[in-house]
């Protein structure tokens, strides 16, 4: 207990600072399921069936966050993986949250805007019946959300819960090209799809003794065009070792209209 008290005294000035900046390089493993039929449904009469592809690969990422505890926070996460499911994947996630005035009891309203981007460049001999298969694909996803933080606990044991709702539009652009060997037919087509989603989510965070930080998030995107829905689950565990350094573990499972991604990442936190 004595060690916990000493570490808390070290970290309190940083936790209550007006501006907090965090940068974390990550490395780990990603699992990808490429839903080929979703990418090529419009052209399936012109090509033989291709099963969905699953693969694992190494992944790297870089996270940066800037927090003003009273007014706003913004963060960006850039990640990538090569040679997974015949694909190179590059993605980014950015969000800005603005905190409105605190409620008289325990809550605080928040309004956020964000943007997700994923580039999937698939190229290779993924079928014995096709050759020169190539799909460069870009997914753009702007969104906004609003919710209310509910905060509980004591200075050394804090709990924060954020139920929220929002709207997202997925814009998918790309090309598909391949040669059907049996018929010697070359296919070249554009991929152009737009999807609209209503979103709901729940974020939870627990902070213990200022140096243990645990968070979990769930969200669901509900299509406004059909009955399809996409889920995202994520969790993070941070252990702060001093005023400036810590360790971080991050997990996420993400469903996109053309692929599913799940990753385990570990990193070193630097705060300033």
Short mmCIF file of N, CA and C in Angstrom, two decimals, residues 26-179:
data_model
loop_
_atom_site.label_atom_id
_atom_site.label_comp_id
_atom_site.label_asym_id
_atom_site.label_seq_id
_atom_site.Cartn_x
_atom_site.Cartn_y
_atom_site.Cartn_z
N UNK A 26 2.54 1.14 -31.15
CA UNK A 26 2.03 -0.20 -30.87
C UNK A 26 2.57 -1.21 -31.88
N UNK A 27 2.65 -2.47 -31.44
CA UNK A 27 2.99 -3.58 -32.32
C UNK A 27 2.24 -4.82 -31.83
N UNK A 28 1.84 -5.68 -32.77
CA UNK A 28 1.10 -6.87 -32.37
C UNK A 28 0.67 -7.69 -33.56
N UNK A 29 -0.46 -8.37 -33.41
CA UNK A 29 -0.97 -9.31 -34.41
C UNK A 29 -2.39 -8.93 -34.79
N UNK A 30 -2.71 -9.00 -36.08
CA UNK A 30 -4.05 -8.72 -36.56
C UNK A 30 -4.60 -9.94 -37.29
N UNK A 31 -5.89 -10.19 -37.10
CA UNK A 31 -6.60 -11.25 -37.82
C UNK A 31 -7.59 -10.58 -38.76
N UNK A 32 -7.56 -10.95 -40.02
CA UNK A 32 -8.41 -10.33 -41.04
C UNK A 32 -9.23 -11.38 -41.77
N UNK A 33 -10.52 -11.11 -41.92
CA UNK A 33 -11.39 -11.92 -42.78
C UNK A 33 -11.88 -11.02 -43.89
N UNK A 34 -11.43 -11.31 -45.08
CA UNK A 34 -11.81 -10.51 -46.26
C UNK A 34 -13.06 -11.12 -46.87
N UNK A 35 -14.16 -10.35 -46.88
CA UNK A 35 -15.43 -10.84 -47.38
C UNK A 35 -15.49 -10.54 -48.88
N UNK A 36 -14.92 -11.46 -49.65
CA UNK A 36 -14.74 -11.24 -51.09
C UNK A 36 -16.08 -11.06 -51.79
N UNK A 37 -17.09 -11.84 -51.39
CA UNK A 37 -18.38 -11.75 -52.08
C UNK A 37 -19.04 -10.38 -51.88
N UNK A 38 -18.82 -9.75 -50.74
CA UNK A 38 -19.36 -8.41 -50.54
C UNK A 38 -18.67 -7.41 -51.46
N UNK A 39 -17.42 -7.69 -51.79
CA UNK A 39 -16.66 -6.78 -52.63
C UNK A 39 -17.01 -6.94 -54.10
N UNK A 40 -17.53 -8.11 -54.47
CA UNK A 40 -17.69 -8.41 -55.89
C UNK A 40 -19.08 -8.92 -56.23
N UNK A 41 -20.07 -8.72 -55.35
CA UNK A 41 -21.40 -9.27 -55.56
C UNK A 41 -22.00 -8.87 -56.90
N UNK A 42 -21.77 -7.63 -57.30
CA UNK A 42 -22.37 -7.16 -58.54
C UNK A 42 -21.84 -7.90 -59.77
N UNK A 43 -20.72 -8.58 -59.62
CA UNK A 43 -20.09 -9.21 -60.77
C UNK A 43 -20.00 -10.73 -60.61
N UNK A 44 -20.74 -11.32 -59.62
CA UNK A 44 -20.59 -12.74 -59.35
C UNK A 44 -21.09 -13.60 -60.51
N UNK A 45 -21.99 -13.09 -61.36
CA UNK A 45 -22.43 -13.87 -62.51
C UNK A 45 -21.34 -13.97 -63.57
N UNK A 46 -20.32 -13.13 -63.46
CA UNK A 46 -19.25 -13.13 -64.45
C UNK A 46 -18.01 -13.87 -63.94
N UNK A 47 -18.08 -14.42 -62.72
CA UNK A 47 -16.90 -15.04 -62.15
C UNK A 47 -17.30 -16.22 -61.30
N UNK A 48 -16.43 -17.23 -61.13
CA UNK A 48 -16.70 -18.36 -60.26
C UNK A 48 -16.68 -17.93 -58.80
N UNK A 49 -17.29 -18.75 -57.93
CA UNK A 49 -17.37 -18.43 -56.52
C UNK A 49 -15.99 -18.41 -55.88
N UNK A 50 -15.76 -17.42 -55.02
CA UNK A 50 -14.52 -17.34 -54.26
C UNK A 50 -14.88 -17.30 -52.79
N UNK A 51 -14.33 -18.20 -52.01
CA UNK A 51 -14.60 -18.23 -50.58
C UNK A 51 -13.96 -17.02 -49.90
N UNK A 52 -14.55 -16.64 -48.77
CA UNK A 52 -13.94 -15.59 -47.97
C UNK A 52 -12.55 -16.03 -47.50
N UNK A 53 -11.67 -15.08 -47.31
CA UNK A 53 -10.28 -15.36 -46.97
C UNK A 53 -10.01 -14.94 -45.53
N UNK A 54 -9.25 -15.76 -44.80
CA UNK A 54 -8.85 -15.45 -43.43
C UNK A 54 -7.35 -15.61 -43.28
N UNK A 55 -6.75 -14.70 -42.51
CA UNK A 55 -5.29 -14.74 -42.37
C UNK A 55 -4.89 -13.93 -41.15
N UNK A 56 -3.67 -14.18 -40.67
CA UNK A 56 -3.07 -13.43 -39.56
C UNK A 56 -1.75 -12.83 -40.02
N UNK A 57 -1.39 -11.70 -39.44
CA UNK A 57 -0.13 -11.05 -39.80
C UNK A 57 0.28 -10.09 -38.69
N UNK A 58 1.52 -9.63 -38.78
CA UNK A 58 1.99 -8.61 -37.85
C UNK A 58 1.36 -7.25 -38.19
N UNK A 59 1.21 -6.43 -37.17
CA UNK A 59 0.59 -5.12 -37.36
C UNK A 59 1.30 -4.09 -36.50
N UNK A 60 1.42 -2.89 -37.01
CA UNK A 60 1.99 -1.79 -36.27
C UNK A 60 1.04 -0.61 -36.25
N UNK A 61 1.15 0.24 -35.24
CA UNK A 61 0.28 1.40 -35.15
C UNK A 61 0.89 2.50 -34.31
N UNK A 62 0.35 3.69 -34.44
CA UNK A 62 0.81 4.84 -33.66
C UNK A 62 -0.42 5.62 -33.20
N UNK A 63 -0.50 5.85 -31.87
CA UNK A 63 -1.65 6.52 -31.26
C UNK A 63 -1.19 7.84 -30.64
N UNK A 64 -1.98 8.89 -30.86
CA UNK A 64 -1.71 10.18 -30.23
C UNK A 64 -3.01 10.76 -29.70
N UNK A 65 -2.96 11.29 -28.49
CA UNK A 65 -4.15 11.90 -27.87
C UNK A 65 -3.77 13.20 -27.19
N UNK A 66 -4.65 14.19 -27.31
CA UNK A 66 -4.49 15.48 -26.63
C UNK A 66 -5.78 15.74 -25.85
N UNK A 67 -5.64 15.96 -24.55
CA UNK A 67 -6.80 16.09 -23.69
C UNK A 67 -6.75 17.39 -22.92
N UNK A 68 -7.83 18.16 -23.00
CA UNK A 68 -8.13 19.23 -22.06
C UNK A 68 -9.29 18.70 -21.22
N UNK A 69 -9.07 18.31 -19.96
CA UNK A 69 -10.09 17.60 -19.19
C UNK A 69 -11.42 18.32 -19.07
N UNK A 70 -11.42 19.65 -19.18
CA UNK A 70 -12.65 20.41 -19.00
C UNK A 70 -13.40 20.69 -20.30
N UNK A 71 -12.70 20.65 -21.46
CA UNK A 71 -13.34 21.13 -22.68
C UNK A 71 -13.32 20.17 -23.87
N UNK A 72 -12.25 19.44 -24.08
CA UNK A 72 -12.19 18.64 -25.30
C UNK A 72 -11.12 17.57 -25.19
N UNK A 73 -11.21 16.62 -26.13
CA UNK A 73 -10.12 15.67 -26.37
C UNK A 73 -10.16 15.31 -27.84
N UNK A 74 -9.00 15.06 -28.40
CA UNK A 74 -8.97 14.51 -29.75
C UNK A 74 -7.85 13.48 -29.81
N UNK A 75 -8.07 12.46 -30.64
CA UNK A 75 -7.05 11.42 -30.79
C UNK A 75 -7.05 10.89 -32.20
N UNK A 76 -5.89 10.38 -32.59
CA UNK A 76 -5.73 9.77 -33.91
C UNK A 76 -4.93 8.48 -33.76
N UNK A 77 -5.37 7.46 -34.48
CA UNK A 77 -4.68 6.17 -34.46
C UNK A 77 -4.46 5.75 -35.91
N UNK A 78 -3.20 5.54 -36.27
CA UNK A 78 -2.83 5.12 -37.62
C UNK A 78 -2.22 3.72 -37.52
N UNK A 79 -2.64 2.80 -38.37
CA UNK A 79 -2.17 1.42 -38.28
C UNK A 79 -2.02 0.82 -39.67
N UNK A 80 -1.27 -0.27 -39.73
CA UNK A 80 -1.08 -0.92 -41.03
C UNK A 80 -0.55 -2.34 -40.88
N UNK A 81 -0.78 -3.13 -41.92
CA UNK A 81 -0.29 -4.50 -41.97
C UNK A 81 -0.06 -4.87 -43.43
N UNK A 82 0.96 -5.69 -43.66
CA UNK A 82 1.30 -6.07 -45.03
C UNK A 82 1.14 -7.58 -45.22
N UNK A 83 0.79 -7.94 -46.45
CA UNK A 83 0.74 -9.34 -46.87
C UNK A 83 -0.18 -10.17 -45.98
N UNK A 84 -1.40 -9.69 -45.78
CA UNK A 84 -2.42 -10.46 -45.07
C UNK A 84 -3.59 -10.67 -46.02
N UNK A 85 -3.97 -11.93 -46.24
CA UNK A 85 -5.01 -12.25 -47.21
C UNK A 85 -4.70 -11.65 -48.59
N UNK A 86 -3.46 -11.78 -49.01
CA UNK A 86 -3.01 -11.21 -50.28
C UNK A 86 -3.17 -9.70 -50.32
N UNK A 87 -3.24 -9.07 -49.15
CA UNK A 87 -3.58 -7.65 -49.10
C UNK A 87 -2.60 -6.87 -48.22
N UNK A 88 -2.46 -5.60 -48.55
CA UNK A 88 -1.83 -4.62 -47.68
C UNK A 88 -2.94 -3.74 -47.13
N UNK A 89 -2.95 -3.55 -45.80
CA UNK A 89 -4.01 -2.77 -45.15
C UNK A 89 -3.39 -1.55 -44.47
N UNK A 90 -3.98 -0.40 -44.74
CA UNK A 90 -3.59 0.84 -44.09
C UNK A 90 -4.86 1.52 -43.58
N UNK A 91 -4.89 1.87 -42.30
CA UNK A 91 -6.09 2.48 -41.75
C UNK A 91 -5.78 3.61 -40.79
N UNK A 92 -6.78 4.43 -40.54
CA UNK A 92 -6.64 5.52 -39.58
C UNK A 92 -8.00 5.82 -38.97
N UNK A 93 -7.96 6.31 -37.74
CA UNK A 93 -9.16 6.67 -37.00
C UNK A 93 -8.88 7.98 -36.27
N UNK A 94 -9.74 8.95 -36.46
CA UNK A 94 -9.57 10.23 -35.77
C UNK A 94 -10.92 10.68 -35.24
N UNK A 95 -10.92 11.24 -34.02
CA UNK A 95 -12.16 11.75 -33.45
C UNK A 95 -11.85 12.98 -32.60
N UNK A 96 -12.78 13.93 -32.60
CA UNK A 96 -12.70 15.11 -31.75
C UNK A 96 -13.97 15.17 -30.92
N UNK A 97 -13.82 15.21 -29.60
CA UNK A 97 -14.95 15.32 -28.67
C UNK A 97 -14.90 16.66 -27.97
N UNK A 98 -16.03 17.33 -27.95
CA UNK A 98 -16.15 18.60 -27.24
C UNK A 98 -17.07 18.42 -26.05
N UNK A 99 -16.61 18.78 -24.87
CA UNK A 99 -17.39 18.63 -23.65
C UNK A 99 -18.19 19.89 -23.36
N UNK A 100 -19.49 19.72 -23.20
CA UNK A 100 -20.34 20.84 -22.82
C UNK A 100 -20.29 21.04 -21.31
N UNK A 101 -20.99 22.05 -20.82
CA UNK A 101 -20.96 22.35 -19.39
C UNK A 101 -21.44 21.15 -18.58
N UNK A 102 -20.86 20.98 -17.41
CA UNK A 102 -21.22 19.88 -16.54
C UNK A 102 -22.65 20.03 -16.01
N UNK A 103 -23.30 18.87 -15.80
CA UNK A 103 -24.63 18.86 -15.20
C UNK A 103 -24.50 19.06 -13.68
N UNK A 104 -25.58 19.47 -13.02
CA UNK A 104 -25.50 19.73 -11.58
C UNK A 104 -25.10 18.51 -10.76
N UNK A 105 -25.38 17.29 -11.25
CA UNK A 105 -25.12 16.11 -10.44
C UNK A 105 -23.81 15.43 -10.87
N UNK A 106 -23.88 14.48 -11.78
CA UNK A 106 -22.68 13.70 -12.10
C UNK A 106 -22.35 13.66 -13.58
N UNK A 107 -23.12 14.30 -14.44
CA UNK A 107 -22.97 14.09 -15.87
C UNK A 107 -22.34 15.25 -16.61
N UNK A 108 -21.99 14.98 -17.87
CA UNK A 108 -21.44 16.00 -18.75
C UNK A 108 -21.72 15.59 -20.19
N UNK A 109 -22.41 16.45 -20.94
CA UNK A 109 -22.74 16.16 -22.32
C UNK A 109 -21.49 16.29 -23.20
N UNK A 110 -21.45 15.46 -24.26
CA UNK A 110 -20.33 15.50 -25.19
C UNK A 110 -20.86 15.42 -26.62
N UNK A 111 -20.21 16.14 -27.51
CA UNK A 111 -20.52 16.06 -28.94
C UNK A 111 -19.24 15.76 -29.68
N UNK A 112 -19.26 14.74 -30.54
CA UNK A 112 -18.04 14.33 -31.22
C UNK A 112 -18.23 14.16 -32.71
N UNK A 113 -17.17 14.42 -33.46
CA UNK A 113 -17.13 14.15 -34.89
C UNK A 113 -15.87 13.33 -35.17
N UNK A 114 -15.95 12.44 -36.14
CA UNK A 114 -14.81 11.59 -36.42
C UNK A 114 -14.76 11.15 -37.87
N UNK A 115 -13.67 10.46 -38.20
CA UNK A 115 -13.47 9.99 -39.57
C UNK A 115 -12.61 8.73 -39.53
N UNK A 116 -13.09 7.67 -40.15
CA UNK A 116 -12.33 6.43 -40.31
C UNK A 116 -11.96 6.24 -41.77
N UNK A 117 -10.77 5.70 -41.98
CA UNK A 117 -10.32 5.41 -43.35
C UNK A 117 -9.59 4.08 -43.35
N UNK A 118 -9.94 3.22 -44.30
CA UNK A 118 -9.25 1.95 -44.48
C UNK A 118 -8.96 1.77 -45.97
N UNK A 119 -7.70 1.48 -46.29
CA UNK A 119 -7.33 1.12 -47.66
C UNK A 119 -6.90 -0.33 -47.67
N UNK A 120 -7.54 -1.11 -48.54
CA UNK A 120 -7.23 -2.54 -48.69
C UNK A 120 -6.80 -2.76 -50.14
N UNK A 121 -5.57 -3.15 -50.32
CA UNK A 121 -5.05 -3.39 -51.66
C UNK A 121 -4.80 -4.90 -51.82
N UNK A 122 -5.76 -5.58 -52.45
CA UNK A 122 -5.70 -7.03 -52.61
C UNK A 122 -5.18 -7.37 -54.00
N UNK A 123 -4.16 -8.23 -54.05
CA UNK A 123 -3.55 -8.56 -55.33
C UNK A 123 -2.89 -9.92 -55.23
N UNK A 124 -3.21 -10.82 -56.18
CA UNK A 124 -2.56 -12.13 -56.18
C UNK A 124 -3.43 -13.19 -56.82
N UNK A 125 -2.95 -14.42 -56.77
CA UNK A 125 -3.66 -15.57 -57.33
C UNK A 125 -4.49 -16.21 -56.23
N UNK A 126 -5.67 -15.62 -55.94
CA UNK A 126 -6.48 -16.09 -54.83
C UNK A 126 -7.46 -17.18 -55.24
N UNK A 127 -7.48 -17.58 -56.52
CA UNK A 127 -8.34 -18.64 -57.00
C UNK A 127 -7.66 -19.36 -58.15
N UNK A 128 -7.89 -20.69 -58.24
CA UNK A 128 -7.31 -21.46 -59.34
C UNK A 128 -7.99 -21.15 -60.66
N UNK A 129 -9.19 -20.55 -60.60
CA UNK A 129 -9.93 -20.26 -61.82
C UNK A 129 -9.72 -18.83 -62.31
N UNK A 130 -9.03 -18.03 -61.50
CA UNK A 130 -8.79 -16.65 -61.87
C UNK A 130 -7.30 -16.35 -61.86
N UNK A 131 -6.92 -15.34 -62.61
CA UNK A 131 -5.54 -14.85 -62.56
C UNK A 131 -5.58 -13.33 -62.61
N UNK A 132 -4.46 -12.73 -62.24
CA UNK A 132 -4.33 -11.27 -62.24
C UNK A 132 -5.44 -10.59 -61.43
N UNK A 133 -5.79 -11.20 -60.30
CA UNK A 133 -6.85 -10.66 -59.44
C UNK A 133 -6.31 -9.44 -58.70
N UNK A 134 -7.04 -8.32 -58.78
CA UNK A 134 -6.58 -7.08 -58.14
C UNK A 134 -7.79 -6.25 -57.71
N UNK A 135 -7.85 -5.91 -56.41
CA UNK A 135 -8.89 -5.03 -55.89
C UNK A 135 -8.25 -3.98 -55.00
N UNK A 136 -7.96 -2.80 -55.51
CA UNK A 136 -7.60 -1.68 -54.63
C UNK A 136 -8.90 -1.01 -54.15
N UNK A 137 -9.07 -0.96 -52.83
CA UNK A 137 -10.34 -0.52 -52.27
C UNK A 137 -10.10 0.52 -51.17
N UNK A 138 -10.91 1.58 -51.17
CA UNK A 138 -10.84 2.61 -50.15
C UNK A 138 -12.20 2.74 -49.47
N UNK A 139 -12.20 2.75 -48.13
CA UNK A 139 -13.42 2.93 -47.35
C UNK A 139 -13.28 4.21 -46.54
N UNK A 140 -14.18 5.18 -46.79
CA UNK A 140 -14.20 6.44 -46.07
C UNK A 140 -15.45 6.48 -45.18
N UNK A 141 -15.29 6.84 -43.92
CA UNK A 141 -16.43 6.77 -43.00
C UNK A 141 -16.46 7.98 -42.06
N UNK A 142 -17.05 9.10 -42.48
CA UNK A 142 -17.26 10.22 -41.56
C UNK A 142 -18.47 9.95 -40.66
N UNK A 143 -18.42 10.47 -39.44
CA UNK A 143 -19.54 10.24 -38.52
C UNK A 143 -19.58 11.33 -37.46
N UNK A 144 -20.70 11.40 -36.76
CA UNK A 144 -20.80 12.25 -35.58
C UNK A 144 -21.59 11.49 -34.51
N UNK A 145 -21.41 11.91 -33.27
CA UNK A 145 -22.10 11.26 -32.17
C UNK A 145 -22.34 12.26 -31.04
N UNK A 146 -23.29 11.95 -30.18
CA UNK A 146 -23.54 12.76 -29.00
C UNK A 146 -23.97 11.85 -27.86
N UNK A 147 -23.59 12.22 -26.65
CA UNK A 147 -23.93 11.40 -25.50
C UNK A 147 -23.70 12.17 -24.21
N UNK A 148 -23.73 11.45 -23.10
CA UNK A 148 -23.55 12.08 -21.81
C UNK A 148 -22.70 11.19 -20.91
N UNK A 149 -21.62 11.76 -20.36
CA UNK A 149 -20.78 11.06 -19.40
C UNK A 149 -21.47 11.06 -18.02
N UNK A 150 -21.42 9.91 -17.37
CA UNK A 150 -21.86 9.80 -15.98
C UNK A 150 -20.66 9.32 -15.17
N UNK A 151 -20.25 10.13 -14.20
CA UNK A 151 -19.04 9.86 -13.44
C UNK A 151 -19.37 9.54 -11.98
N UNK A 152 -18.69 8.51 -11.46
CA UNK A 152 -18.93 8.07 -10.10
C UNK A 152 -17.59 7.78 -9.43
N UNK A 153 -17.66 7.55 -8.09
CA UNK A 153 -16.49 7.09 -7.38
C UNK A 153 -15.81 8.17 -6.57
N UNK A 154 -14.58 7.85 -6.16
CA UNK A 154 -13.76 8.73 -5.33
C UNK A 154 -12.54 9.16 -6.13
N UNK A 155 -11.71 10.06 -5.58
CA UNK A 155 -10.51 10.49 -6.32
C UNK A 155 -9.58 9.35 -6.71
N UNK A 156 -9.55 8.28 -5.92
CA UNK A 156 -8.64 7.17 -6.23
C UNK A 156 -9.32 6.02 -6.96
N UNK A 157 -10.65 6.04 -7.03
CA UNK A 157 -11.39 4.99 -7.72
C UNK A 157 -12.52 5.64 -8.51
N UNK A 158 -12.28 5.84 -9.79
CA UNK A 158 -13.23 6.57 -10.62
C UNK A 158 -13.85 5.64 -11.67
N UNK A 159 -15.14 5.84 -11.92
CA UNK A 159 -15.87 5.11 -12.94
C UNK A 159 -16.58 6.12 -13.83
N UNK A 160 -16.44 5.94 -15.14
CA UNK A 160 -17.09 6.83 -16.10
C UNK A 160 -17.83 5.98 -17.14
N UNK A 161 -19.09 6.32 -17.39
CA UNK A 161 -19.91 5.61 -18.36
C UNK A 161 -20.47 6.60 -19.37
N UNK A 162 -20.36 6.26 -20.65
CA UNK A 162 -20.84 7.15 -21.73
C UNK A 162 -21.76 6.39 -22.67
N UNK A 163 -23.08 6.50 -22.52
CA UNK A 163 -23.98 6.03 -23.57
C UNK A 163 -24.09 7.10 -24.65
N UNK A 164 -24.11 6.70 -25.92
CA UNK A 164 -24.13 7.69 -26.99
C UNK A 164 -24.87 7.15 -28.21
N UNK A 165 -25.22 8.06 -29.11
CA UNK A 165 -25.87 7.71 -30.37
C UNK A 165 -25.32 8.63 -31.46
N UNK A 166 -25.38 8.15 -32.72
CA UNK A 166 -24.82 8.97 -33.79
C UNK A 166 -25.23 8.48 -35.17
N UNK A 167 -24.51 8.99 -36.16
CA UNK A 167 -24.79 8.71 -37.57
C UNK A 167 -23.47 8.57 -38.32
N UNK A 168 -23.41 7.61 -39.23
CA UNK A 168 -22.20 7.41 -40.04
C UNK A 168 -22.57 7.11 -41.48
N UNK A 169 -21.74 7.59 -42.39
CA UNK A 169 -21.88 7.25 -43.81
C UNK A 169 -20.60 6.56 -44.27
N UNK A 170 -20.73 5.37 -44.86
CA UNK A 170 -19.59 4.64 -45.41
C UNK A 170 -19.57 4.83 -46.92
N UNK A 171 -18.45 5.32 -47.42
CA UNK A 171 -18.28 5.55 -48.86
C UNK A 171 -17.18 4.60 -49.32
N UNK A 172 -17.52 3.66 -50.20
CA UNK A 172 -16.58 2.64 -50.67
C UNK A 172 -16.30 2.88 -52.15
N UNK A 173 -15.02 3.05 -52.47
CA UNK A 173 -14.60 3.28 -53.84
C UNK A 173 -13.41 2.38 -54.16
N UNK A 174 -13.39 1.87 -55.39
CA UNK A 174 -12.28 1.03 -55.79
C UNK A 174 -12.48 0.45 -57.17
N UNK A 175 -11.69 -0.55 -57.47
CA UNK A 175 -11.74 -1.23 -58.76
C UNK A 175 -11.58 -2.73 -58.52
N UNK A 176 -12.13 -3.52 -59.41
CA UNK A 176 -11.90 -4.95 -59.39
C UNK A 176 -11.53 -5.39 -60.81
N UNK A 177 -10.46 -6.16 -60.90
CA UNK A 177 -10.04 -6.66 -62.21
C UNK A 177 -9.50 -8.07 -62.04
N UNK A 178 -9.80 -8.93 -63.01
CA UNK A 178 -9.32 -10.31 -62.99
C UNK A 178 -9.53 -10.93 -64.36
N UNK A 179 -8.83 -12.02 -64.59
CA UNK A 179 -8.95 -12.79 -65.83
C UNK A 179 -9.57 -14.14 -65.51
#
